[in-house]
Coordinates of C-alpha atoms and ligand atoms in Angstrom, one line a residue:
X9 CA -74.9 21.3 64.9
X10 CA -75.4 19.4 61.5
X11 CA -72.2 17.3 60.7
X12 CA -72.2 14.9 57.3
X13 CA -69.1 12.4 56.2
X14 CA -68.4 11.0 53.2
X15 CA -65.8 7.7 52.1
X16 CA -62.8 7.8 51.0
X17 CA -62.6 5.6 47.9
X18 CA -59.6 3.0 46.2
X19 CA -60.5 2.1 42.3
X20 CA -59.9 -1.9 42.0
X21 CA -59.4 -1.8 37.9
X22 CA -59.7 0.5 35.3
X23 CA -57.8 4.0 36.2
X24 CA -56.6 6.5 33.6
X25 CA -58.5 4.1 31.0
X26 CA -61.5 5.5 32.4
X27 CA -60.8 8.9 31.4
X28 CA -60.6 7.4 27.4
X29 CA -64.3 5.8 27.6
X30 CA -63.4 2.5 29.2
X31 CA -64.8 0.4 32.2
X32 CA -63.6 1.2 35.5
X33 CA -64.3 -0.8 38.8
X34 CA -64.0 1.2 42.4
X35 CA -65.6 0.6 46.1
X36 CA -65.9 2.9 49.0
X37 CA -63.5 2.7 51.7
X38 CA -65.5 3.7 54.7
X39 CA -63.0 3.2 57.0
X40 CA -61.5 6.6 55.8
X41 CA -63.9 9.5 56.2
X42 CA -63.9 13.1 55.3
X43 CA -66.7 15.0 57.3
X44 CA -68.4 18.3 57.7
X45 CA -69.5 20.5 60.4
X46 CA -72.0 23.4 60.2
X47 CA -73.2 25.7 63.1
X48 CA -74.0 29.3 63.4
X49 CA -72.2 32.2 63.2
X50 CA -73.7 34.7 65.8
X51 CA -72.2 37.9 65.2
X52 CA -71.5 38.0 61.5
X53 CA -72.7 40.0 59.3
X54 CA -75.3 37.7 57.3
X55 CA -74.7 35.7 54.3
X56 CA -71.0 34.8 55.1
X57 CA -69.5 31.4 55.5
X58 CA -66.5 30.6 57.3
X59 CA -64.4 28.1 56.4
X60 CA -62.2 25.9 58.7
X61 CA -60.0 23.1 58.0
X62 CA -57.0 23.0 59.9
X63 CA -55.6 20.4 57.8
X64 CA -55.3 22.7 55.0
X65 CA -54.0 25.6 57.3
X66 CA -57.6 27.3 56.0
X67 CA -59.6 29.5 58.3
X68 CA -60.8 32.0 55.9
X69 CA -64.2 33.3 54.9
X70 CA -65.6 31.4 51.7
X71 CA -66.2 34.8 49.8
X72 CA -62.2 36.3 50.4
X73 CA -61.0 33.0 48.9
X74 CA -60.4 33.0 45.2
X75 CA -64.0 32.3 43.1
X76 CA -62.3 29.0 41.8
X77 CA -61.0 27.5 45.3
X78 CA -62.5 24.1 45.4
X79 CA -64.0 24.6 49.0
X80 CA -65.6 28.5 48.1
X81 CA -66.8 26.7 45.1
X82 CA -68.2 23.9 46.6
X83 CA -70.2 26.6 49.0
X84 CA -71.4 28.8 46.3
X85 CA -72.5 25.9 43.9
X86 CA -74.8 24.0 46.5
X87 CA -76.1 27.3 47.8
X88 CA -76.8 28.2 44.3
X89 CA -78.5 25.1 43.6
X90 CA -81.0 25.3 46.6
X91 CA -81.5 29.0 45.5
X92 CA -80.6 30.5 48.6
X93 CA -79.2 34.0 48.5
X94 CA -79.9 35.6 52.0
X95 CA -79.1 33.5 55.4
X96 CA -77.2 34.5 58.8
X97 CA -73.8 33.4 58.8
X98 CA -72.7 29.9 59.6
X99 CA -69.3 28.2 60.0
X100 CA -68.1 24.9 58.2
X101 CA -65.3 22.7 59.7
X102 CA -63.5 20.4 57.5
X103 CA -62.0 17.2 59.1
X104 CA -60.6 14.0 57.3
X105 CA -58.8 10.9 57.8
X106 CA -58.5 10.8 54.2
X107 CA -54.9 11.3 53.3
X108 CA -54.8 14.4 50.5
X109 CA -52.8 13.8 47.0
X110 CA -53.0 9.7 47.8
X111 CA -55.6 9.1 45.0
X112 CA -58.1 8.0 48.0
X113 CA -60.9 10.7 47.1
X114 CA -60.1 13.1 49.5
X115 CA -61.4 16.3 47.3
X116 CA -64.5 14.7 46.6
X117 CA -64.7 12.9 50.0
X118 CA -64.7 16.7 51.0
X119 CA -67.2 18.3 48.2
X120 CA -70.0 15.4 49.1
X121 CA -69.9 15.7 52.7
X122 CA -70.1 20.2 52.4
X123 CA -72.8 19.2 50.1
X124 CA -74.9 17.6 52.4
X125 CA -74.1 19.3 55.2
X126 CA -75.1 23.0 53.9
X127 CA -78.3 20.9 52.4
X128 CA -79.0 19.4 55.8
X129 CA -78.5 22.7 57.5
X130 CA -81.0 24.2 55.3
X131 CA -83.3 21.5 56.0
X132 CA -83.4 20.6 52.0
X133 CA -83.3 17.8 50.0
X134 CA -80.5 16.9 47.1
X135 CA -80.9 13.7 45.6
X136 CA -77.8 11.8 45.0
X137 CA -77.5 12.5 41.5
X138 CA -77.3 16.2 42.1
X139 CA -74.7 16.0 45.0
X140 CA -72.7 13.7 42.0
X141 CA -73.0 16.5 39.8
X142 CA -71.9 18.8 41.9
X143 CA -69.2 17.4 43.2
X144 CA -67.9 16.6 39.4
X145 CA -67.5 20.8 38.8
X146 CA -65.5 20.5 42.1
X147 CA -63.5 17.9 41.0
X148 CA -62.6 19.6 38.0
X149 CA -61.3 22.3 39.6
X150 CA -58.7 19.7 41.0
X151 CA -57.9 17.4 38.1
X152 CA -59.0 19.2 34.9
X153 CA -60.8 16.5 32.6
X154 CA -61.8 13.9 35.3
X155 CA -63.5 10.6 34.6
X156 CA -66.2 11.0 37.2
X157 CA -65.6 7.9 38.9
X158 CA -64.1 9.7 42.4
X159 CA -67.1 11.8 42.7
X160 CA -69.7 9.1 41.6
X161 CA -67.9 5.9 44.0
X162 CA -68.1 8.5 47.2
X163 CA -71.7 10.1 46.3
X164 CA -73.3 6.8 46.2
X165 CA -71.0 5.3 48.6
X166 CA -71.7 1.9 47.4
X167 CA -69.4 -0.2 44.4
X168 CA -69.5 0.7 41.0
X169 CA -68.6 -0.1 37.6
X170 CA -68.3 3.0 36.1
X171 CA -68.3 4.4 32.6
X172 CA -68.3 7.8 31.0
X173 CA -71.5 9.0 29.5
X174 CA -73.1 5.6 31.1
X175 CA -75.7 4.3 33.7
X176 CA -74.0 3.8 37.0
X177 CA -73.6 0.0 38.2
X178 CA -72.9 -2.0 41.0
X179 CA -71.4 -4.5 40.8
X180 CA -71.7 -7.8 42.9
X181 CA -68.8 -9.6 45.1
X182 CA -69.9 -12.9 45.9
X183 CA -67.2 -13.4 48.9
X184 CA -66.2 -10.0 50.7
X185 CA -63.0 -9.9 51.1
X186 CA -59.6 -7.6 52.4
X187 CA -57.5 -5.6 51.1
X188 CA -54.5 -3.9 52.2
X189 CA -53.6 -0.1 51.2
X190 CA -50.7 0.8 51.4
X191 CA -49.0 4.4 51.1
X192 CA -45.9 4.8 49.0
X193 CA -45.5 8.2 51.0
X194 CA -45.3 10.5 48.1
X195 CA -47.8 12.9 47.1
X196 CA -49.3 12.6 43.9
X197 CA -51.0 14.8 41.7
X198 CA -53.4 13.3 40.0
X199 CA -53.8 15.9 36.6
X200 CA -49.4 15.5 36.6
X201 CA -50.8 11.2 36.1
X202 CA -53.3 12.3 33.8
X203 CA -51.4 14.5 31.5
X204 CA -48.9 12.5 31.4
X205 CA -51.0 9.9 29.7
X206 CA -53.1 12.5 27.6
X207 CA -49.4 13.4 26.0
X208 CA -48.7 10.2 25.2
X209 CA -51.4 9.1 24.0
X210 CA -51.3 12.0 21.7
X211 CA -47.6 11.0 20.5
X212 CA -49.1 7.6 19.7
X213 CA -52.8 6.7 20.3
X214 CA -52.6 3.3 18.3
X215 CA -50.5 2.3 21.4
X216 CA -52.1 3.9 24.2
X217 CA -55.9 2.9 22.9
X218 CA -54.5 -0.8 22.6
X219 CA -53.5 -0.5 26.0
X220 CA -57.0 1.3 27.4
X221 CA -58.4 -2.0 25.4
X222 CA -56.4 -4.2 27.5
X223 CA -57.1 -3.1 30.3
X224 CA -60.8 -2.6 29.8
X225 CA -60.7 -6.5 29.1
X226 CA -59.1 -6.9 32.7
X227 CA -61.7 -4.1 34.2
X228 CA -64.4 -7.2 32.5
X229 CA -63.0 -10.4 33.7
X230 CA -62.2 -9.0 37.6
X231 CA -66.3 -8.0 37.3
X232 CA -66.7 -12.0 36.7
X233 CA -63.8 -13.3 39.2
X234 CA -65.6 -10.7 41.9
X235 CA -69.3 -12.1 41.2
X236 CA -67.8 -15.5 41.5
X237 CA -65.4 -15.3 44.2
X238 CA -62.4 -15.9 42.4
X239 CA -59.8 -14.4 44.3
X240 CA -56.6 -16.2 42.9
X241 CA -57.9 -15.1 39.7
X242 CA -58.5 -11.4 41.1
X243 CA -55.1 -10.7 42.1
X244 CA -53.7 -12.2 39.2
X245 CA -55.9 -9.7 37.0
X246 CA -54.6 -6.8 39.7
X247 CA -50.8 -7.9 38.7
X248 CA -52.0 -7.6 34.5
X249 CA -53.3 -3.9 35.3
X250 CA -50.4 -3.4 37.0
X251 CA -48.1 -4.4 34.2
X252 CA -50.1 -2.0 31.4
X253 CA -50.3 1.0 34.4
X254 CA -46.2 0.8 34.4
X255 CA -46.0 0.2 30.5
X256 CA -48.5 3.7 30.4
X257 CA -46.0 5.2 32.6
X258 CA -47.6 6.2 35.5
X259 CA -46.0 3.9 37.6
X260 CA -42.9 5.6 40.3
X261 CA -40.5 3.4 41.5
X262 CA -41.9 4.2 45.5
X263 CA -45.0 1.7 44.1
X264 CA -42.9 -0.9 42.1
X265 CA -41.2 -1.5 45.7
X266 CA -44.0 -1.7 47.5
X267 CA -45.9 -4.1 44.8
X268 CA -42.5 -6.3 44.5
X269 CA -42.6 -6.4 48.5
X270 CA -45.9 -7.8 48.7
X271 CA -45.3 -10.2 45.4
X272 CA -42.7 -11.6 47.3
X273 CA -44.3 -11.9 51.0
X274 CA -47.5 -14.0 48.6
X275 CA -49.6 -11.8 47.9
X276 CA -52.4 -12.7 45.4
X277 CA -51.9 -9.6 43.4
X278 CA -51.1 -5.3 43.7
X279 CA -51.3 -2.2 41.5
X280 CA -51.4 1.3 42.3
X281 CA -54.6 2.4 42.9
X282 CA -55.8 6.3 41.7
X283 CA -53.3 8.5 39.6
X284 CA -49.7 6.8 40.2
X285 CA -46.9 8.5 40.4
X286 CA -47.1 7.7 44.0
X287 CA -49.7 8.2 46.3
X288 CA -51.3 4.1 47.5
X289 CA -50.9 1.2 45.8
X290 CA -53.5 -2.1 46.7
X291 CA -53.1 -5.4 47.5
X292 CA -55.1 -8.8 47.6
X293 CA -53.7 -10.9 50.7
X294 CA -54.1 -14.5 50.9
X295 CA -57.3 -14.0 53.4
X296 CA -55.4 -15.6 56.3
X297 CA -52.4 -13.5 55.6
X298 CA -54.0 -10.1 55.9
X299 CA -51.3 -9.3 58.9
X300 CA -48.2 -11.2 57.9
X301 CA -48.4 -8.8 54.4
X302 CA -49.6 -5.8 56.2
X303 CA -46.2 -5.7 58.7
X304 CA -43.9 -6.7 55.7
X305 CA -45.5 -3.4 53.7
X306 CA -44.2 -1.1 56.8
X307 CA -41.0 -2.8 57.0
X308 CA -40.4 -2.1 53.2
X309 CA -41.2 1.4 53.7
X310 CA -45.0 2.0 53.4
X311 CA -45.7 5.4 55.6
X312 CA -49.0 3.5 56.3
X313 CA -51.2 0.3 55.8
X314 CA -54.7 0.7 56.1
X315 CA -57.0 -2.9 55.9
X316 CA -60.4 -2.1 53.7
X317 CA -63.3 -4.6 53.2
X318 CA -64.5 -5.0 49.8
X319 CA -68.3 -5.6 49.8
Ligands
PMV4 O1 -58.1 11.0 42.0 P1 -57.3 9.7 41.8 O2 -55.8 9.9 42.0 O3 -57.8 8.6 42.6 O4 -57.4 9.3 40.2 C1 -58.6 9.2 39.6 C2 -58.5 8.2 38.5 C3 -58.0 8.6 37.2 O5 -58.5 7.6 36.3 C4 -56.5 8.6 37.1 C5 -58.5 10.0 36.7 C6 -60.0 10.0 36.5 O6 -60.5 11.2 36.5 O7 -60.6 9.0 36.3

C-alpha cells in the first residue's frame, strides 16, 4: 500500500492582495495533514479508480463523477501527465485532519498528496514544480482565479514569500516561534471572499489598489521583523493587516470576536488567516502565554485552537 500526506497551510500576511500582484507570506502547518492511500483493486474491470473519502460522503468511481469534480480531476490530470492510459484498477482513500472551507489548504492539501501517491504507485517521478502545477488546475476548480499561494506553500511544504508570475522564496525566521489558530466555526468559501473583493475593487480600484499597497508594505516589513526576531513588532504588523482585511470587507463578525478576545487576553497581534468571512483567524501569543490565550479562545467561542510552530 502506497500512502502520501501533505500540510495543511495558514498565510501569515498578504491574502486577497496576493490575488492583485502583491507579496504574500504563508508557512506549512504540518501538524494538520491531508493524506492518500492507494492499493489494488482486484476484481475490477481495468483502468478504474475508486475513490473513497468518507469525509466527503464520496465512495464513487473517479470516471461516474462529473469531468470537473476536483478529486476525478486530480486523477485524470496526474495520470495524464505520467502518460498512462491502461493499468488494473486501484482504490484511493482520502483522509484529513485538515478542517474543509477553513482557509487551511484542505483542497490542495488533498490534490498534492493524490498526486504523489498515484506517482508513487506508478513508481514515477514528478518534480515539485509539476505536482505545483497541477494542483493549481485543481485549485481552480475550487476558487476560480486563485493566487497560487495554497498550492505552492503545501507542494513545497516549506515557507514562502509568494508572488504571482515570480520565483518562489523562502523566507528566514530567525526565532521559531507559536502560533495559535483558531476556528471561528463558520464555513467559508473562499471564491464568495474573493469576489467579494474583485467587485469592489471594480466599483473603486483607486481604493482597493491603495489598500493591496498597504498591505504589501506590511507583507515587507513582517519579512524583516521574522528574519530578525521581532515578534512585538510581528503581531503588531498582524493587527495592521487585520485593520485593511476588515476595511476590504472580508472580515465577519465570528473573527472580529475572536481577534478582540485574544487583543484583550495580550496577545501580540491576530488577523484572519485565508479567505475571511469566517473560517480561522491567527494569533501571535506572548511565547510564555501560548496556553493562557489558547483556553481564553475556547471560552469565547472558538470551535477549536490548534498550536502551529512557525519555522
Ligand atoms: O484558500 P484560502 O481561504 O486560504 O484563501 C486563499 C487566499 C486568497 O488570497 C484569499 C485567495 C488566493 O487565491 O490567494
Amino acid at each position: 500500500m502506497i500512502r502520501e500526506c501533505a500540510p495543511g497551510k495558514i498565510i501569515l500576511f498578504g491574502e486577497h492582495a496576493v490575488v492583485y500582484g502583491r507579496p504574500a507570506l504563508a508557512a506549512p502547518v504540518h501538524g494538520l495533514q491531508a493524506c492518500a492511500k492507494i492499493s489494488p483493486l482486484p476484481g475490477a474491470t481495468s483502468c478504474r479508480i475508486r475513490l473513497r473519502a468518507p469525509v466527503l460522503q464520496l465512495n464513487e468511481y473517479s470516471d461516474s463523477l462529473p469531468e470537473d469534480h476536483p478529486l476525478a480531476r486530480v486523477c485524470s490530470l496526474t495520470m495524464e501527465e505520467l502518460k498512462i492510459s491502461a493499468f488494473e484498477s486501484f482504490n484511493i482513500s482520502i483522509e484529513s485532519t485538515i478542517p474543509a472551507s477553513a482557509g487551511l489548504g484542505s483542497g490542495a492539501a488533498v490534490s498534492v498528496a493524490i498526486i504523489r501517491a498515484i506517482t508513487r504507485f506508478f513508481n514515477a517521478c514528478l518534480d515539485t514544480t509539476r505536482i505545483n502545477a497541477l494542483a493549481f488546475e485543481i485549485e481552480k476548480i475550487h476558487h476560480g482565479t486563485p493566487s497560487g499561494i495554497d498550492n505552492s506553500v503545501i507542494s513545497y511544504a516549506k515557507p514562502i514569500l509568494f508572488r504571482r508570475g515570480a520565483k518562489l522564496e523562502s523566507f528566514s525566521v530567525r526565532q521559531p516561534f507559536t502560533l495559535l489558530i483558531a476556528d471561528t466555526g463558520v464555513k467559508a468559501s473562499t471564491s464568495a471572499a474573493v469576489s467579494k473583493v474583485r467587485i469592489a475593487w471594480e466599483c473603486d480600484p483607486q481604493e482597493f489598489d491603495n489598500i493591496f499597497d498597504r498591505i504589501a508594505l506590511i507583507t515587507m516589513k513582517a519579512q524583516h521583523a521574522l528574519a530578525e526576531g521581532n515578534l512585538t513588532v510581528l503581531g503588531s504588523l498582524m493587527t495592521d493587516n487585520q485593520a485593511l482585511l476588515s476595511e476590504m470587507g472580508v472580515s465577519a463578525p465570528s473573527n472580529e470576536l475572536l481577534i478582540q478576545a485574544a487583543a484583550e487576553a495580550g496577545a501580540l497581534g491576530a488577523k484572519l488567516s485565508g479567505g475571511g468571512l469566517g473560517g480561522n483567524i491567527i494569533v501571535l501569543p506572548p511565547q510564555d502565554q501560548v496556553q493562557v490565550i489558547h483556553d481564553t479562545l475556547i471560552q469565547a467561542g472558538a470551535a477549536a485552537c490548534y498550536q502551529t510552530e512557525v519555522s
